[in-house]
């Protein structure tokens, strides 16, 4: 399948709001609608973030399970739930010292809704959101716990990395401990450096450097943030990688024009094909990532703890 490309749609994320883009899907029916449309356009994986009825971020497994079930009733796209969560709602609290933290005990609930994959942010991040500093504290033992608990549930990690050290120190250490099976699927997130400390801006040179550092047996995708989305996707193809688009990463189709998930998918699929590649089907994506080839049901036994 040398010409097949895994295209991930990231429809919502844990940061953006409808005030920033009114097309952002936040409720289960909206998310399922956009995902089904994007599946029909060529997406084989969906990176899901859950939101509460008030549109703020959550990892509530019941909401995740609702989203997963609605999507699975429509199509066999690969379900990937976040354990990063978001920057408001259930996900944050202020510590006695006044510092704000993205809550570990909330993040890990993302594993409990029956998805085939979950994001594994194997790093500690300080981020800025609406003038507030937030700590996402993921020291090595928490990284190991995430990997171990995913392994128990038959969940494939999608490794989220933002800099070379996240590859060389964090993800590689867990992989070398035998807590993931090859092929390792690593998502290189680039262009979020203005908000995330230690993150890399996007450039072809920086992306090449990060690809060169990937562990043996890894395949990779690239998430370009904001106006880096399209060039990073095309650059990823040239380096043998896969692509991701969606309103989680980029709210605009062009300067001043709000995007929809469908618009972003249509454009990237057209360009993938113009470059001589073809979108992978969900079944092909499962084979490429080492997932069970049979369409995975939403496993209700994990849904509510």
mmCIF file of C-alpha atoms in Angstrom:
data_model
loop_
_atom_site.group_PDB
_atom_site.id
_atom_site.type_symbol
_atom_site.label_atom_id
_atom_site.label_comp_id
_atom_site.label_asym_id
_atom_site.label_seq_id
_atom_site.Cartn_x
_atom_site.Cartn_y
_atom_site.Cartn_z
ATOM 1 C CA UNK A 1 0.000 0.000 0.000
ATOM 2 C CA UNK A 2 2.868 2.329 -0.828
ATOM 3 C CA UNK A 3 0.547 4.967 -2.295
ATOM 4 C CA UNK A 4 -2.051 4.833 0.505
ATOM 5 C CA UNK A 5 -2.255 7.708 2.966
ATOM 6 C CA UNK A 6 -4.015 7.707 6.324
ATOM 7 C CA UNK A 7 -6.038 10.905 6.598
ATOM 8 C CA UNK A 8 -7.137 11.815 10.120
ATOM 9 C CA UNK A 9 -9.975 14.236 10.710
ATOM 10 C CA UNK A 10 -9.775 16.153 14.006
ATOM 11 C CA UNK A 11 -13.177 17.828 14.102
ATOM 12 C CA UNK A 12 -13.337 19.562 17.489
ATOM 13 C CA UNK A 13 -10.295 19.633 19.788
ATOM 14 C CA UNK A 14 -10.224 20.789 23.370
ATOM 15 C CA UNK A 15 -9.547 24.511 22.937
ATOM 16 C CA UNK A 16 -11.542 26.201 20.160
ATOM 17 C CA UNK A 17 -15.047 27.558 20.632
ATOM 18 C CA UNK A 18 -18.072 28.282 18.476
ATOM 19 C CA UNK A 19 -17.385 31.959 19.108
ATOM 20 C CA UNK A 20 -14.135 31.506 17.177
ATOM 21 C CA UNK A 21 -15.765 29.451 14.427
ATOM 22 C CA UNK A 22 -19.529 28.805 14.404
ATOM 23 C CA UNK A 23 -19.014 25.631 12.344
ATOM 24 C CA UNK A 24 -17.124 23.897 15.186
ATOM 25 C CA UNK A 25 -19.014 20.713 16.153
ATOM 26 C CA UNK A 26 -19.224 20.274 19.907
ATOM 27 C CA UNK A 27 -22.252 18.067 20.592
ATOM 28 C CA UNK A 28 -22.392 14.321 19.839
ATOM 29 C CA UNK A 29 -24.816 14.646 16.934
ATOM 30 C CA UNK A 30 -22.799 17.477 15.371
ATOM 31 C CA UNK A 31 -19.522 15.592 15.749
ATOM 32 C CA UNK A 32 -20.983 12.373 14.322
ATOM 33 C CA UNK A 33 -22.421 14.300 11.357
ATOM 34 C CA UNK A 34 -19.102 15.939 10.496
ATOM 35 C CA UNK A 35 -17.169 12.706 10.965
ATOM 36 C CA UNK A 36 -19.504 10.783 8.666
ATOM 37 C CA UNK A 37 -19.210 13.472 6.010
ATOM 38 C CA UNK A 38 -15.425 13.393 6.276
ATOM 39 C CA UNK A 39 -15.372 9.597 6.182
ATOM 40 C CA UNK A 40 -17.270 9.765 2.900
ATOM 41 C CA UNK A 41 -14.689 12.236 1.621
ATOM 42 C CA UNK A 42 -11.728 10.001 2.507
ATOM 43 C CA UNK A 43 -10.945 10.145 6.235
ATOM 44 C CA UNK A 44 -9.921 6.824 7.780
ATOM 45 C CA UNK A 45 -9.256 7.954 11.395
ATOM 46 C CA UNK A 46 -11.084 10.415 13.630
ATOM 47 C CA UNK A 47 -9.381 12.169 16.565
ATOM 48 C CA UNK A 48 -12.239 12.866 18.979
ATOM 49 C CA UNK A 49 -12.469 15.377 21.799
ATOM 50 C CA UNK A 50 -15.635 15.373 23.891
ATOM 51 C CA UNK A 51 -17.507 18.481 25.017
ATOM 52 C CA UNK A 52 -20.159 19.042 27.666
ATOM 53 C CA UNK A 53 -23.642 20.317 26.772
ATOM 54 C CA UNK A 54 -22.319 23.818 27.524
ATOM 55 C CA UNK A 55 -19.601 23.215 24.874
ATOM 56 C CA UNK A 56 -16.691 23.150 27.361
ATOM 57 C CA UNK A 57 -14.095 20.373 27.432
ATOM 58 C CA UNK A 58 -14.560 17.009 29.132
ATOM 59 C CA UNK A 59 -13.279 13.434 29.088
ATOM 60 C CA UNK A 60 -16.547 12.155 30.556
ATOM 61 C CA UNK A 61 -16.679 8.544 29.301
ATOM 62 C CA UNK A 62 -20.458 8.632 28.905
ATOM 63 C CA UNK A 63 -20.177 11.554 26.460
ATOM 64 C CA UNK A 64 -17.296 9.890 24.635
ATOM 65 C CA UNK A 65 -19.293 6.679 24.441
ATOM 66 C CA UNK A 66 -22.275 8.552 22.994
ATOM 67 C CA UNK A 67 -20.063 10.121 20.321
ATOM 68 C CA UNK A 68 -18.315 6.823 19.540
ATOM 69 C CA UNK A 69 -21.601 4.943 19.253
ATOM 70 C CA UNK A 70 -23.174 7.538 16.965
ATOM 71 C CA UNK A 71 -20.154 7.420 14.666
ATOM 72 C CA UNK A 72 -19.934 3.632 14.669
ATOM 73 C CA UNK A 73 -23.598 3.376 13.711
ATOM 74 C CA UNK A 74 -22.756 5.347 10.567
ATOM 75 C CA UNK A 75 -19.341 4.039 9.467
ATOM 76 C CA UNK A 76 -16.239 2.010 10.314
ATOM 77 C CA UNK A 77 -13.771 4.917 10.684
ATOM 78 C CA UNK A 78 -11.020 4.280 13.268
ATOM 79 C CA UNK A 79 -12.043 5.825 16.617
ATOM 80 C CA UNK A 80 -9.307 7.686 18.492
ATOM 81 C CA UNK A 81 -10.298 9.341 21.807
ATOM 82 C CA UNK A 82 -8.182 11.993 23.510
ATOM 83 C CA UNK A 83 -6.538 11.632 26.913
ATOM 84 C CA UNK A 84 -5.288 15.208 26.670
ATOM 85 C CA UNK A 85 -8.767 16.591 27.217
ATOM 86 C CA UNK A 86 -8.849 20.339 26.939
ATOM 87 C CA UNK A 87 -8.248 23.665 28.596
ATOM 88 C CA UNK A 88 -11.552 24.412 30.318
ATOM 89 C CA UNK A 89 -14.677 22.722 31.642
ATOM 90 C CA UNK A 90 -14.101 19.507 33.597
ATOM 91 C CA UNK A 91 -10.459 19.414 32.592
ATOM 92 C CA UNK A 92 -8.940 22.209 34.668
ATOM 93 C CA UNK A 93 -8.724 23.312 38.276
ATOM 94 C CA UNK A 94 -6.726 25.834 40.227
ATOM 95 C CA UNK A 95 -4.235 24.491 42.765
ATOM 96 C CA UNK A 96 -3.810 26.061 46.221
ATOM 97 C CA UNK A 97 -0.694 27.845 44.961
ATOM 98 C CA UNK A 98 -2.831 29.610 42.351
ATOM 99 C CA UNK A 99 -1.495 27.647 39.395
ATOM 100 C CA UNK A 100 -3.933 26.079 36.944
ATOM 101 C CA UNK A 101 -3.575 22.446 35.945
ATOM 102 C CA UNK A 102 -5.125 20.136 33.351
ATOM 103 C CA UNK A 103 -6.337 17.384 35.628
ATOM 104 C CA UNK A 104 -4.749 13.949 35.370
ATOM 105 C CA UNK A 105 -7.731 12.209 36.968
ATOM 106 C CA UNK A 106 -9.980 13.641 34.258
ATOM 107 C CA UNK A 107 -7.609 12.976 31.367
ATOM 108 C CA UNK A 108 -7.401 9.226 31.981
ATOM 109 C CA UNK A 109 -11.180 8.877 31.637
ATOM 110 C CA UNK A 110 -10.677 9.186 27.884
ATOM 111 C CA UNK A 111 -9.629 5.518 27.826
ATOM 112 C CA UNK A 112 -12.976 4.314 29.158
ATOM 113 C CA UNK A 113 -15.278 4.726 26.169
ATOM 114 C CA UNK A 114 -14.429 1.822 23.881
ATOM 115 C CA UNK A 115 -12.167 3.499 21.302
ATOM 116 C CA UNK A 116 -9.604 1.557 19.256
ATOM 117 C CA UNK A 117 -6.951 4.230 19.764
ATOM 118 C CA UNK A 118 -6.247 6.951 22.309
ATOM 119 C CA UNK A 119 -3.836 9.846 22.260
ATOM 120 C CA UNK A 120 -0.835 9.482 24.557
ATOM 121 C CA UNK A 121 0.812 12.812 25.375
ATOM 122 C CA UNK A 122 4.055 11.473 26.784
ATOM 123 C CA UNK A 123 5.301 14.807 28.008
ATOM 124 C CA UNK A 124 4.717 17.661 30.434
ATOM 125 C CA UNK A 125 3.452 20.811 28.756
ATOM 126 C CA UNK A 126 2.935 24.367 29.928
ATOM 127 C CA UNK A 127 0.414 26.128 27.731
ATOM 128 C CA UNK A 128 -1.225 29.521 27.535
ATOM 129 C CA UNK A 129 -4.951 29.908 26.966
ATOM 130 C CA UNK A 130 -6.923 33.123 27.294
ATOM 131 C CA UNK A 131 -4.154 34.670 29.367
ATOM 132 C CA UNK A 132 -4.023 31.741 31.769
ATOM 133 C CA UNK A 133 -1.024 29.440 32.262
ATOM 134 C CA UNK A 134 -1.967 25.758 32.399
ATOM 135 C CA UNK A 135 0.225 22.822 33.366
ATOM 136 C CA UNK A 136 -0.377 19.397 31.812
ATOM 137 C CA UNK A 137 1.817 17.377 34.128
ATOM 138 C CA UNK A 138 2.817 14.020 32.609
ATOM 139 C CA UNK A 139 6.029 12.807 34.268
ATOM 140 C CA UNK A 140 7.551 9.448 33.250
ATOM 141 C CA UNK A 141 5.461 7.341 35.633
ATOM 142 C CA UNK A 142 2.247 8.841 34.310
ATOM 143 C CA UNK A 143 3.442 8.148 30.768
ATOM 144 C CA UNK A 144 3.975 4.528 31.758
ATOM 145 C CA UNK A 145 0.565 4.368 33.418
ATOM 146 C CA UNK A 146 -1.158 5.631 30.286
ATOM 147 C CA UNK A 147 0.663 3.088 28.128
ATOM 148 C CA UNK A 148 -0.008 0.222 30.546
ATOM 149 C CA UNK A 149 -3.703 1.013 30.897
ATOM 150 C CA UNK A 150 -4.127 1.339 27.134
ATOM 151 C CA UNK A 151 -2.409 -1.992 26.651
ATOM 152 C CA UNK A 152 -4.786 -3.637 29.158
ATOM 153 C CA UNK A 153 -7.751 -2.386 27.144
ATOM 154 C CA UNK A 154 -6.398 -3.319 23.731
ATOM 155 C CA UNK A 155 -6.047 0.366 22.800
ATOM 156 C CA UNK A 156 -3.368 1.458 20.337
ATOM 157 C CA UNK A 157 -1.578 4.661 21.417
ATOM 158 C CA UNK A 158 -1.234 7.592 19.110
ATOM 159 C CA UNK A 159 1.917 9.236 20.455
ATOM 160 C CA UNK A 160 1.595 13.028 20.546
ATOM 161 C CA UNK A 161 4.991 14.724 20.288
ATOM 162 C CA UNK A 162 5.774 18.416 20.054
ATOM 163 C CA UNK A 163 9.589 18.511 20.000
ATOM 164 C CA UNK A 164 12.620 16.270 19.401
ATOM 165 C CA UNK A 165 13.013 15.602 23.127
ATOM 166 C CA UNK A 166 9.490 14.207 23.293
ATOM 167 C CA UNK A 167 10.582 11.608 20.743
ATOM 168 C CA UNK A 168 14.047 10.845 22.092
ATOM 169 C CA UNK A 169 13.254 10.862 25.799
ATOM 170 C CA UNK A 170 9.575 10.330 26.443
ATOM 171 C CA UNK A 171 7.956 8.271 23.684
ATOM 172 C CA UNK A 172 11.041 6.197 22.922
ATOM 173 C CA UNK A 173 11.550 5.276 26.581
ATOM 174 C CA UNK A 174 8.032 3.842 26.843
ATOM 175 C CA UNK A 175 8.289 2.098 23.488
ATOM 176 C CA UNK A 176 11.631 0.524 24.450
ATOM 177 C CA UNK A 177 10.005 -0.722 27.659
ATOM 178 C CA UNK A 178 7.756 -2.869 25.441
ATOM 179 C CA UNK A 179 4.514 -1.004 26.164
ATOM 180 C CA UNK A 180 3.522 -0.590 22.516
ATOM 181 C CA UNK A 181 3.748 -2.898 19.529
ATOM 182 C CA UNK A 182 5.106 -1.858 16.150
ATOM 183 C CA UNK A 183 4.191 -0.114 14.020
ATOM 184 C CA UNK A 184 4.209 2.795 16.467
ATOM 185 C CA UNK A 185 1.917 5.603 15.280
ATOM 186 C CA UNK A 186 3.468 8.962 16.125
ATOM 187 C CA UNK A 187 1.733 12.295 15.514
ATOM 188 C CA UNK A 188 4.164 15.181 15.068
ATOM 189 C CA UNK A 189 2.393 18.354 16.206
ATOM 190 C CA UNK A 190 3.987 21.457 14.731
ATOM 191 C CA UNK A 191 3.168 25.148 14.814
ATOM 192 C CA UNK A 192 1.674 25.402 18.316
ATOM 193 C CA UNK A 193 4.850 26.950 19.755
ATOM 194 C CA UNK A 194 3.186 30.280 20.533
ATOM 195 C CA UNK A 195 0.955 28.598 23.116
ATOM 196 C CA UNK A 196 2.822 25.430 24.173
ATOM 197 C CA UNK A 197 6.212 25.729 25.811
ATOM 198 C CA UNK A 198 8.878 23.494 24.177
ATOM 199 C CA UNK A 199 6.771 22.968 21.030
ATOM 200 C CA UNK A 200 8.354 23.361 17.594
ATOM 201 C CA UNK A 201 7.271 25.806 14.908
ATOM 202 C CA UNK A 202 6.640 24.249 11.536
ATOM 203 C CA UNK A 203 9.275 24.359 8.839
ATOM 204 C CA UNK A 204 10.382 21.658 6.381
ATOM 205 C CA UNK A 205 13.773 21.595 8.075
ATOM 206 C CA UNK A 206 12.344 21.073 11.565
ATOM 207 C CA UNK A 207 9.932 18.407 10.349
ATOM 208 C CA UNK A 208 12.746 16.548 8.604
ATOM 209 C CA UNK A 209 14.788 16.646 11.807
ATOM 210 C CA UNK A 210 11.926 15.166 13.841
ATOM 211 C CA UNK A 211 11.253 12.440 11.274
ATOM 212 C CA UNK A 212 14.945 11.516 11.363
ATOM 213 C CA UNK A 213 14.667 10.930 15.127
ATOM 214 C CA UNK A 214 11.695 8.550 15.044
ATOM 215 C CA UNK A 215 12.293 5.107 16.555
ATOM 216 C CA UNK A 216 12.632 2.114 14.257
ATOM 217 C CA UNK A 217 9.261 0.651 13.440
ATOM 218 C CA UNK A 218 7.414 3.965 13.614
ATOM 219 C CA UNK A 219 5.029 5.449 11.095
ATOM 220 C CA UNK A 220 4.025 9.064 11.452
ATOM 221 C CA UNK A 221 1.455 11.690 10.721
ATOM 222 C CA UNK A 222 1.761 15.446 10.990
ATOM 223 C CA UNK A 223 -0.612 17.944 12.588
ATOM 224 C CA UNK A 224 0.156 21.424 11.336
ATOM 225 C CA UNK A 225 -1.506 24.064 13.479
ATOM 226 C CA UNK A 226 -3.172 27.131 11.976
ATOM 227 C CA UNK A 227 -1.738 28.190 8.648
ATOM 228 C CA UNK A 228 0.864 25.404 8.930
ATOM 229 C CA UNK A 229 -1.834 22.784 8.338
ATOM 230 C CA UNK A 230 -1.692 22.575 4.569
ATOM 231 C CA UNK A 231 2.084 22.879 3.970
ATOM 232 C CA UNK A 232 2.793 20.456 6.826
ATOM 233 C CA UNK A 233 0.403 17.923 5.310
ATOM 234 C CA UNK A 234 2.057 18.107 1.906
ATOM 235 C CA UNK A 235 5.514 18.001 3.480
ATOM 236 C CA UNK A 236 4.509 14.887 5.417
ATOM 237 C CA UNK A 237 3.569 13.146 2.166
ATOM 238 C CA UNK A 238 6.958 13.958 0.663
ATOM 239 C CA UNK A 239 8.637 12.358 3.690
ATOM 240 C CA UNK A 240 6.512 9.208 3.569
ATOM 241 C CA UNK A 241 4.082 10.200 6.302
ATOM 242 C CA UNK A 242 0.348 10.648 6.781
ATOM 243 C CA UNK A 243 -1.813 13.735 7.226
ATOM 244 C CA UNK A 244 -4.338 15.297 9.562
ATOM 245 C CA UNK A 245 -6.771 18.158 9.072
ATOM 246 C CA UNK A 246 -9.754 19.535 10.954
ATOM 247 C CA UNK A 247 -11.045 22.412 13.024
ATOM 248 C CA UNK A 248 -9.121 21.212 16.081
ATOM 249 C CA UNK A 249 -5.953 22.385 14.339
ATOM 250 C CA UNK A 250 -7.087 25.139 11.993
ATOM 251 C CA UNK A 251 -10.242 27.272 12.066
ATOM 252 C CA UNK A 252 -9.779 28.984 8.709
ATOM 253 C CA UNK A 253 -9.936 27.864 5.091
ATOM 254 C CA UNK A 254 -8.171 31.000 3.932
ATOM 255 C CA UNK A 255 -7.464 34.363 5.460
ATOM 256 C CA UNK A 256 -10.672 35.603 7.070
ATOM 257 C CA UNK A 257 -12.764 32.650 5.836
ATOM 258 C CA UNK A 258 -14.028 30.232 8.473
ATOM 259 C CA UNK A 259 -13.507 26.605 7.502
ATOM 260 C CA UNK A 260 -15.724 23.594 7.979
ATOM 261 C CA UNK A 261 -14.322 20.147 8.562
ATOM 262 C CA UNK A 262 -15.772 19.129 5.214
ATOM 263 C CA UNK A 263 -13.998 21.975 3.391
ATOM 264 C CA UNK A 264 -10.657 21.045 4.913
ATOM 265 C CA UNK A 265 -11.139 17.377 4.043
ATOM 266 C CA UNK A 266 -12.151 18.069 0.450
ATOM 267 C CA UNK A 267 -9.074 20.192 -0.114
ATOM 268 C CA UNK A 268 -6.540 17.827 1.409
ATOM 269 C CA UNK A 269 -7.993 14.788 -0.384
ATOM 270 C CA UNK A 270 -7.780 16.632 -3.680
ATOM 271 C CA UNK A 271 -4.167 17.521 -3.040
ATOM 272 C CA UNK A 272 -3.275 14.038 -1.813
ATOM 273 C CA UNK A 273 -4.599 12.670 -5.096
ATOM 274 C CA UNK A 274 -2.885 15.386 -7.129
ATOM 275 C CA UNK A 275 0.395 14.185 -5.615
ATOM 276 C CA UNK A 276 -0.244 10.632 -6.765
ATOM 277 C CA UNK A 277 -1.517 9.151 -3.519
ATOM 278 C CA UNK A 278 -4.873 7.716 -2.533
ATOM 279 C CA UNK A 279 -6.685 7.981 0.825
ATOM 280 C CA UNK A 280 -6.533 4.740 2.793
ATOM 281 C CA UNK A 281 -9.820 3.141 3.761
ATOM 282 C CA UNK A 282 -10.396 2.467 7.465
ATOM 283 C CA UNK A 283 -9.594 -1.226 6.857
ATOM 284 C CA UNK A 284 -6.330 -0.274 5.139
ATOM 285 C CA UNK A 285 -5.485 2.189 7.909
ATOM 286 C CA UNK A 286 -6.009 -0.548 10.498
ATOM 287 C CA UNK A 287 -3.645 -2.816 8.621
ATOM 288 C CA UNK A 288 -1.035 -0.060 8.304
ATOM 289 C CA UNK A 289 -1.208 0.776 12.034
ATOM 290 C CA UNK A 290 -1.357 -2.811 13.291
ATOM 291 C CA UNK A 291 -4.930 -2.636 14.559
ATOM 292 C CA UNK A 292 -7.335 -5.592 14.362
ATOM 293 C CA UNK A 293 -8.610 -5.693 10.802
ATOM 294 C CA UNK A 294 -12.214 -6.352 11.715
ATOM 295 C CA UNK A 295 -14.246 -3.236 12.405
ATOM 296 C CA UNK A 296 -14.092 -2.688 16.144
ATOM 297 C CA UNK A 297 -17.390 -2.251 17.938
ATOM 298 C CA UNK A 298 -17.735 0.361 20.633
ATOM 299 C CA UNK A 299 -17.038 -1.726 23.694
ATOM 300 C CA UNK A 300 -19.709 -0.849 26.208
ATOM 301 C CA UNK A 301 -17.937 -2.673 29.018
ATOM 302 C CA UNK A 302 -15.346 0.115 29.053
ATOM 303 C CA UNK A 303 -17.830 2.919 28.657
ATOM 304 C CA UNK A 304 -18.854 3.808 32.172
ATOM 305 C CA UNK A 305 -16.003 2.507 34.291
#
